[in-house]
Amino acid sequence: MIVTIDGPAGAGKSSAARSLARRLGFRFLDTGAMYRAVTLAARERGLDLTDGAQLAELADRIHVELVDDRVLLDGRDVTTAVRKFEITDAIHYAADNPAVRTQLVGWQRAAAANHDVVTEGRDQGTVVFPDAQCKIFLTADEEERARRRHADLHSRGEQIPFDEVLANQRLRDHRDRSRSVGALVKAADAIEFSTDGLTPDEVVAQLEKIVRSKQ
Ligand code: DC
């Protein structure tokens, strides 16, 4: 069974999807981590991110693996590095690049082949797994999402002012919704679910109910 969870940044997708996968005994796919790893690889090599062809060629050459909660780039653990603010800030070059997207969609389908999966991203229910049995579109209030992101960065030692986190999130929301390929949009058959006012445990319990009702 394939369960897709799409939605804007900071809606709580990653932690909800990870816990949900654990409860169901499914594989968890953090597709944002793949776009992050491509961006990190490009930054490390000093690549010009605006050079779409070079970026696509790089995505073709590197090996990104999601093992449990770890992100491996050519075998190296980059779990912490990919979540840095400077990577988030530059991610649109990879996310907006159609050739990179095609490559990563291939990785995502390969990772899900012959497995029960909870996959999380922006285009999972629309582009990558249009036939998924259970599609969820997770949302939350904009300021609440920015507060979570701000607290998350703070807990990892990145002191970014709240206003900057909010402004960055607005820009990313706009880019996520308006890119020509793989844009963030609710699939017609997705169930919209707001995490506002719910604890992480309550969110996962509700999502589990939705999935069980589709099994
Ligand atoms: O979920 P996240 O914050 O780790 O995602 C980082 C960026 O990657 C996000 O701004 C948009 C992009 N992304 C995407 O375009 N498609 C996906 N399936 C997942 C993420």
Short mmCIF file of C-alpha atoms and ligand atoms in Angstrom, two decimals:
data_model
loop_
_atom_site.label_atom_id
_atom_site.label_comp_id
_atom_site.label_asym_id
_atom_site.label_seq_id
_atom_site.Cartn_x
_atom_site.Cartn_y
_atom_site.Cartn_z
CA MET A 1 0.00 0.00 0.00
CA ILE A 2 1.19 3.51 -0.78
CA VAL A 3 0.25 6.39 1.51
CA THR A 4 1.16 9.86 0.24
CA ILE A 5 1.42 12.89 2.50
CA ASP A 6 1.82 16.20 0.71
CA GLY A 7 1.55 19.73 2.01
CA PRO A 8 3.41 22.99 2.61
CA ALA A 9 6.66 23.35 4.57
CA GLY A 10 6.23 23.13 8.32
CA ALA A 11 2.81 21.46 8.38
CA GLY A 12 4.41 18.64 10.38
CA LYS A 13 4.61 16.20 7.48
CA SER A 14 8.02 14.69 8.25
CA SER A 15 7.43 13.80 11.88
CA ALA A 16 3.84 12.69 11.24
CA ALA A 17 4.82 10.57 8.23
CA ARG A 18 7.77 9.03 10.07
CA SER A 19 5.66 8.06 13.12
CA LEU A 20 2.83 6.85 10.93
CA ALA A 21 5.20 4.61 8.94
CA ARG A 22 6.57 3.20 12.18
CA ARG A 23 3.09 2.41 13.50
CA LEU A 24 2.03 0.74 10.28
CA GLY A 25 5.33 -1.08 9.77
CA PHE A 26 5.73 0.69 6.40
CA ARG A 27 8.86 2.13 4.80
CA PHE A 28 9.17 5.93 5.18
CA LEU A 29 10.25 8.13 2.29
CA ASP A 30 11.32 11.73 3.05
CA THR A 31 11.47 13.05 -0.51
CA GLY A 32 12.43 16.58 0.58
CA ALA A 33 15.67 15.06 1.89
CA MET A 34 16.50 14.00 -1.68
CA TYR A 35 16.15 17.58 -3.00
CA ARG A 36 18.19 18.72 0.00
CA ALA A 37 20.96 16.18 -0.72
CA VAL A 38 21.23 17.30 -4.37
CA THR A 39 21.48 20.92 -3.21
CA LEU A 40 24.14 20.06 -0.63
CA ALA A 41 26.16 18.07 -3.18
CA ALA A 42 26.05 21.05 -5.57
CA ARG A 43 27.09 23.51 -2.85
CA GLU A 44 29.96 21.31 -1.74
CA ARG A 45 31.28 21.17 -5.30
CA GLY A 46 30.92 24.92 -5.75
CA LEU A 47 28.55 24.37 -8.65
CA ASP A 48 26.63 27.28 -10.15
CA LEU A 49 23.12 26.38 -9.02
CA THR A 50 21.59 28.47 -11.77
CA ASP A 51 23.20 26.16 -14.34
CA GLY A 52 20.31 23.72 -14.75
CA ALA A 53 22.15 21.29 -17.01
CA GLN A 54 25.09 20.93 -14.59
CA LEU A 55 22.73 20.42 -11.67
CA ALA A 56 20.81 17.72 -13.53
CA GLU A 57 24.05 16.03 -14.52
CA LEU A 58 25.15 16.05 -10.87
CA ALA A 59 21.85 14.50 -9.75
CA ASP A 60 22.48 11.76 -12.27
CA ARG A 61 25.92 10.99 -10.81
CA ILE A 62 25.38 11.09 -7.03
CA HIS A 63 23.91 8.34 -4.91
CA VAL A 64 21.38 9.35 -2.27
CA GLU A 65 19.99 6.80 0.15
CA LEU A 66 17.45 7.12 2.95
CA VAL A 67 18.33 4.56 5.59
CA ASP A 68 16.05 4.60 8.63
CA ASP A 69 16.20 8.24 9.75
CA ARG A 70 19.53 8.95 8.05
CA VAL A 71 20.29 10.63 4.72
CA LEU A 72 23.37 9.24 2.98
CA LEU A 73 25.08 11.11 0.16
CA ASP A 74 27.50 8.79 -1.64
CA GLY A 75 27.63 6.75 1.57
CA ARG A 76 28.31 9.75 3.84
CA ASP A 77 25.85 10.71 6.59
CA VAL A 78 24.51 14.20 5.75
CA THR A 79 21.35 14.07 7.87
CA THR A 80 22.20 17.23 9.82
CA ALA A 81 23.92 19.09 6.98
CA VAL A 82 20.90 18.87 4.63
CA ARG A 83 18.62 20.55 7.16
CA LYS A 84 20.70 23.71 7.50
CA PHE A 85 19.01 27.01 6.71
CA GLU A 86 21.41 27.81 3.85
CA ILE A 87 20.42 24.57 2.10
CA THR A 88 16.70 25.24 2.60
CA ASP A 89 17.26 28.71 1.20
CA ALA A 90 18.91 27.38 -2.00
CA ILE A 91 16.73 24.31 -2.56
CA HIS A 92 14.50 25.91 -5.19
CA TYR A 93 17.20 25.52 -7.84
CA ALA A 94 16.95 21.73 -7.59
CA ALA A 95 13.20 21.68 -6.94
CA ASP A 96 12.44 23.93 -9.94
CA ASN A 97 14.66 21.93 -12.31
CA PRO A 98 12.50 19.56 -14.43
CA ALA A 99 15.41 17.20 -15.23
CA VAL A 100 16.36 16.94 -11.55
CA ARG A 101 12.71 16.27 -10.70
CA THR A 102 12.49 13.49 -13.29
CA GLN A 103 15.59 11.89 -11.79
CA LEU A 104 14.28 12.11 -8.22
CA VAL A 105 10.84 10.84 -9.17
CA GLY A 106 12.70 7.75 -10.48
CA TRP A 107 14.51 7.35 -7.15
CA GLN A 108 11.21 7.68 -5.29
CA ARG A 109 9.39 5.09 -7.38
CA ALA A 110 12.34 2.71 -7.10
CA ALA A 111 12.42 3.09 -3.31
CA ALA A 112 8.70 2.28 -3.13
CA ALA A 113 8.71 -0.67 -5.52
CA ASN A 114 7.35 -3.80 -3.84
CA HIS A 115 7.05 -2.09 -0.45
CA ASP A 116 4.36 -0.66 1.74
CA VAL A 117 5.31 3.01 1.95
CA VAL A 118 4.43 6.28 3.62
CA THR A 119 5.92 8.93 1.36
CA GLU A 120 6.06 12.63 2.13
CA GLY A 121 6.68 15.65 -0.11
CA ARG A 122 4.86 18.06 -2.42
CA ASP A 123 4.02 15.99 -5.50
CA GLN A 124 3.68 12.47 -4.14
CA GLY A 125 -0.08 12.09 -4.60
CA THR A 126 -0.22 14.05 -7.85
CA VAL A 127 2.86 13.20 -9.94
CA VAL A 128 4.85 10.40 -8.34
CA PHE A 129 2.13 8.04 -7.10
CA PRO A 130 -1.13 9.14 -8.75
CA ASP A 131 -2.65 5.71 -8.04
CA ALA A 132 -1.79 5.65 -4.31
CA GLN A 133 -4.56 4.07 -2.22
CA CYS A 134 -4.42 6.74 0.47
CA LYS A 135 -3.58 10.40 -0.11
CA ILE A 136 -3.38 13.00 2.61
CA PHE A 137 -2.87 16.74 2.21
CA LEU A 138 -1.51 18.09 5.48
CA THR A 139 -1.88 21.79 6.30
CA ALA A 140 -1.44 24.15 9.25
CA ASP A 141 -1.74 27.86 9.94
CA GLU A 142 1.13 29.84 8.35
CA GLU A 143 2.44 31.44 11.57
CA GLU A 144 2.19 28.16 13.43
CA ARG A 145 4.29 26.47 10.74
CA ALA A 146 6.92 29.21 10.94
CA ARG A 147 6.98 28.95 14.76
CA ARG A 148 7.66 25.21 14.51
CA ARG A 149 10.41 25.73 11.95
CA HIS A 150 11.95 28.51 14.06
CA ALA A 151 11.95 26.29 17.17
CA ASP A 152 13.38 23.40 15.16
CA LEU A 153 16.27 25.54 13.82
CA HIS A 154 16.86 26.97 17.31
CA SER A 155 17.07 23.49 18.84
CA ARG A 156 19.79 22.69 16.29
CA GLY A 157 21.82 25.79 17.15
CA GLU A 158 20.74 28.00 14.22
CA GLN A 159 19.65 31.38 15.58
CA ILE A 160 17.60 32.70 12.66
CA PRO A 161 15.20 35.56 13.54
CA PHE A 162 11.51 34.52 13.43
CA ASP A 163 10.67 37.16 10.80
CA GLU A 164 13.34 35.75 8.50
CA VAL A 165 12.02 32.21 8.95
CA LEU A 166 8.48 33.43 8.18
CA ALA A 167 9.61 35.40 5.11
CA ASN A 168 11.64 32.43 3.85
CA GLN A 169 8.64 30.14 4.36
CA ARG A 170 6.31 32.52 2.44
CA LEU A 171 8.73 32.58 -0.45
CA ARG A 172 9.08 28.80 -0.39
CA ASP A 173 5.28 28.34 -0.24
CA HIS A 174 4.93 30.58 -3.26
CA ARG A 175 7.65 28.71 -5.16
CA ASP A 176 6.27 25.31 -4.14
CA ARG A 177 2.80 26.24 -5.40
CA SER A 178 3.82 27.91 -8.62
CA ARG A 179 6.61 25.74 -10.10
CA SER A 180 5.85 24.47 -13.59
CA VAL A 181 6.52 20.80 -12.76
CA GLY A 182 5.66 19.03 -9.50
CA ALA A 183 3.91 22.03 -7.97
CA LEU A 184 2.35 21.71 -4.54
CA VAL A 185 -1.33 21.11 -5.14
CA LYS A 186 -3.88 18.93 -3.38
CA ALA A 187 -4.71 15.85 -5.45
CA ALA A 188 -8.42 15.69 -6.26
CA ASP A 189 -8.74 12.45 -4.27
CA ALA A 190 -6.62 13.56 -1.29
CA ILE A 191 -8.06 14.07 2.17
CA GLU A 192 -7.17 17.50 3.57
CA PHE A 193 -6.15 17.43 7.20
CA SER A 194 -5.16 20.41 9.37
CA THR A 195 -2.76 19.83 12.25
CA ASP A 196 -3.73 23.12 13.97
CA GLY A 197 -4.27 22.69 17.69
CA LEU A 198 -3.39 18.99 17.67
CA THR A 199 -0.46 17.35 19.41
CA PRO A 200 1.87 15.23 17.26
CA ASP A 201 0.38 12.08 18.85
CA GLU A 202 -3.15 13.20 18.02
CA VAL A 203 -2.14 13.90 14.41
CA VAL A 204 -0.62 10.44 13.96
CA ALA A 205 -3.59 8.72 15.60
CA GLN A 206 -5.99 10.51 13.21
CA LEU A 207 -3.84 9.73 10.19
CA GLU A 208 -3.63 6.09 11.19
CA LYS A 209 -7.44 5.95 11.32
CA ILE A 210 -7.64 7.41 7.82
CA VAL A 211 -5.14 4.86 6.46
CA ARG A 212 -6.84 1.92 8.19
CA SER A 213 -10.16 2.97 6.68
CA LYS A 214 -8.59 2.58 3.22
CA GLN A 215 -6.90 -0.79 3.78
O1 DC B 1 9.89 18.90 2.91
P1 DC B 1 11.18 19.70 2.90
O2 DC B 1 11.09 21.02 3.59
O3 DC B 1 12.36 18.92 3.35
O4 DC B 1 11.40 20.03 1.35
C1 DC B 1 12.44 20.85 0.92
C2 DC B 1 12.11 21.47 -0.44
O5 DC B 1 12.15 20.47 -1.43
C3 DC B 1 10.75 22.14 -0.56
O6 DC B 1 10.83 23.54 -0.48
C4 DC B 1 10.26 21.78 -1.91
C5 DC B 1 11.12 20.66 -2.37
N1 DC B 1 10.39 19.41 -2.54
C6 DC B 1 9.79 19.20 -3.74
O7 DC B 1 9.83 20.09 -4.60
N2 DC B 1 9.16 18.02 -3.98
C7 DC B 1 9.11 17.06 -3.05
N3 DC B 1 8.51 15.92 -3.30
C8 DC B 1 9.71 17.28 -1.78
C9 DC B 1 10.34 18.49 -1.56
#
